[in-house]
Amino acid sequence: MTDRSILIHHPDFAEYDFGPGHPLRPERLQTGLGLLQACGVYDPLTDSPAVVPATRTELALVHDDVFIDAVIGAGSGDAPPAVYAHFGLHSRDNPPFPCMHEASAFVTGGSVGAARAIMRGEALHAFNPAGGLHHALKARASGFCIYNDPAVAAAVLAREFGARVFYVDFDCHHGDGVQWLFYDDPGVFTLSFHETGTYLFPGTGAPDEIGEGAGERTSANVPFAPYTEDASWQEAVEGLLPDLVERFRPDVLISNHGCDTHDWDPLTHLSLTTASLVWQARLTHELAHSACEGRWLALGSGGYEWRRVVPRSWAILWAEMAQRPLDDVLPEAWVREWEIAEGAPMPRTISDGPGTVRRIPRRAEIEALNRESVRLARSFAGLPN
Ligand SMILES: [Zn+2]
Ligand SMILES: [Zn+2]
């Protein structure tokens, strides 16, 4: 069996672009993959296989035909945008853009191709930084997500390979789309760690969302209080993820590494540092080997500090997957390039120094709230407390 890690990328992934002023910046591919190359841990020629778009049949594994038609129509500008409002395509979050279908199907194809490469033994681990569009629903775009690539990849793994899939979502927002698409499916487990829906989009992800019908107890959720810091986050993840993976016995792991949990993210309110991103990449890697013979698909997902956080997050994850040494000190040329381009200071190291996270006087209260969330999630999952 190969131990190869592949990184899924194509320059045209940058066509997935909602336009100037939208928080999901396509420039993150440039800053992020630029850092990986500057660090000497990524070579596009040898690490990145060819990518093909997801087919309509693949998309239809989780999306309605009328929705796919609406995405095609909205992207070709064949009707006033309001016509597509019903499909979530006429909003500030998901405004139609030219070739919206083609760009979205291409990113999804990256995750599907990665999933197949893993199951066919062509790669052991695969990372699609542009993937992880976890909010898209059966017939509705949502939260910057048109097609739900984690869900399409999970459906391909389940239908084509008969694989049991464990999906773990570390993004700051609840992984609602993936959860609802497999809510009654016993073959796909969805576990999401996220900032509580009381304060953050999409508002769901309570511990009592556990799946339904045949899929009961194949969804789990841990909502975190705003200003959660590293120690509490790690305690909660450790307190649930390994037990659920062990009990479910998956064949393959899909992980969503949205780094909008970082303290500097402009859209969210958690207070993690890169120490947690390092920690969760290592834990997921260990679980992939201990539970799934190494089969692991990782997705980049959210992260809106596209200069100071996203690149470091991707470097951390990819270096862990490919087991390549990553210096703590960032390459000076890369730091200077983005400092000059953006006229703002950049971090100098992968690790976040003291003072990155402001001390919150309510720390003990926040930790207690998070412990209660884990206790509830364990109870709903039928695990001992
Ligand atoms: Zn997010
Ligand atoms: Zn490995």
PDB file of C-alpha atoms and ligand atoms in Angstrom, residues 124-125 285 289 321, ligand 2:
ATOM      1  CA  LEU A 124      -3.046   7.245   1.400  1.00  0.00           C
ATOM      2  CA  HIS A 125      -3.786  10.824   2.400  1.00  0.00           C
ATOM      3  CA  HIS A 285      -3.605  11.742  11.332  1.00  0.00           C
ATOM      4  CA  HIS A 289      -3.908   5.264  10.848  1.00  0.00           C
ATOM      5  CA  MET A 321      -0.025  14.674   6.270  1.00  0.00           C
TER       6      MET A 321
HETATM    7 ZN    ZN B   2       0.238   9.021   7.551  1.00  0.00          ZN
END
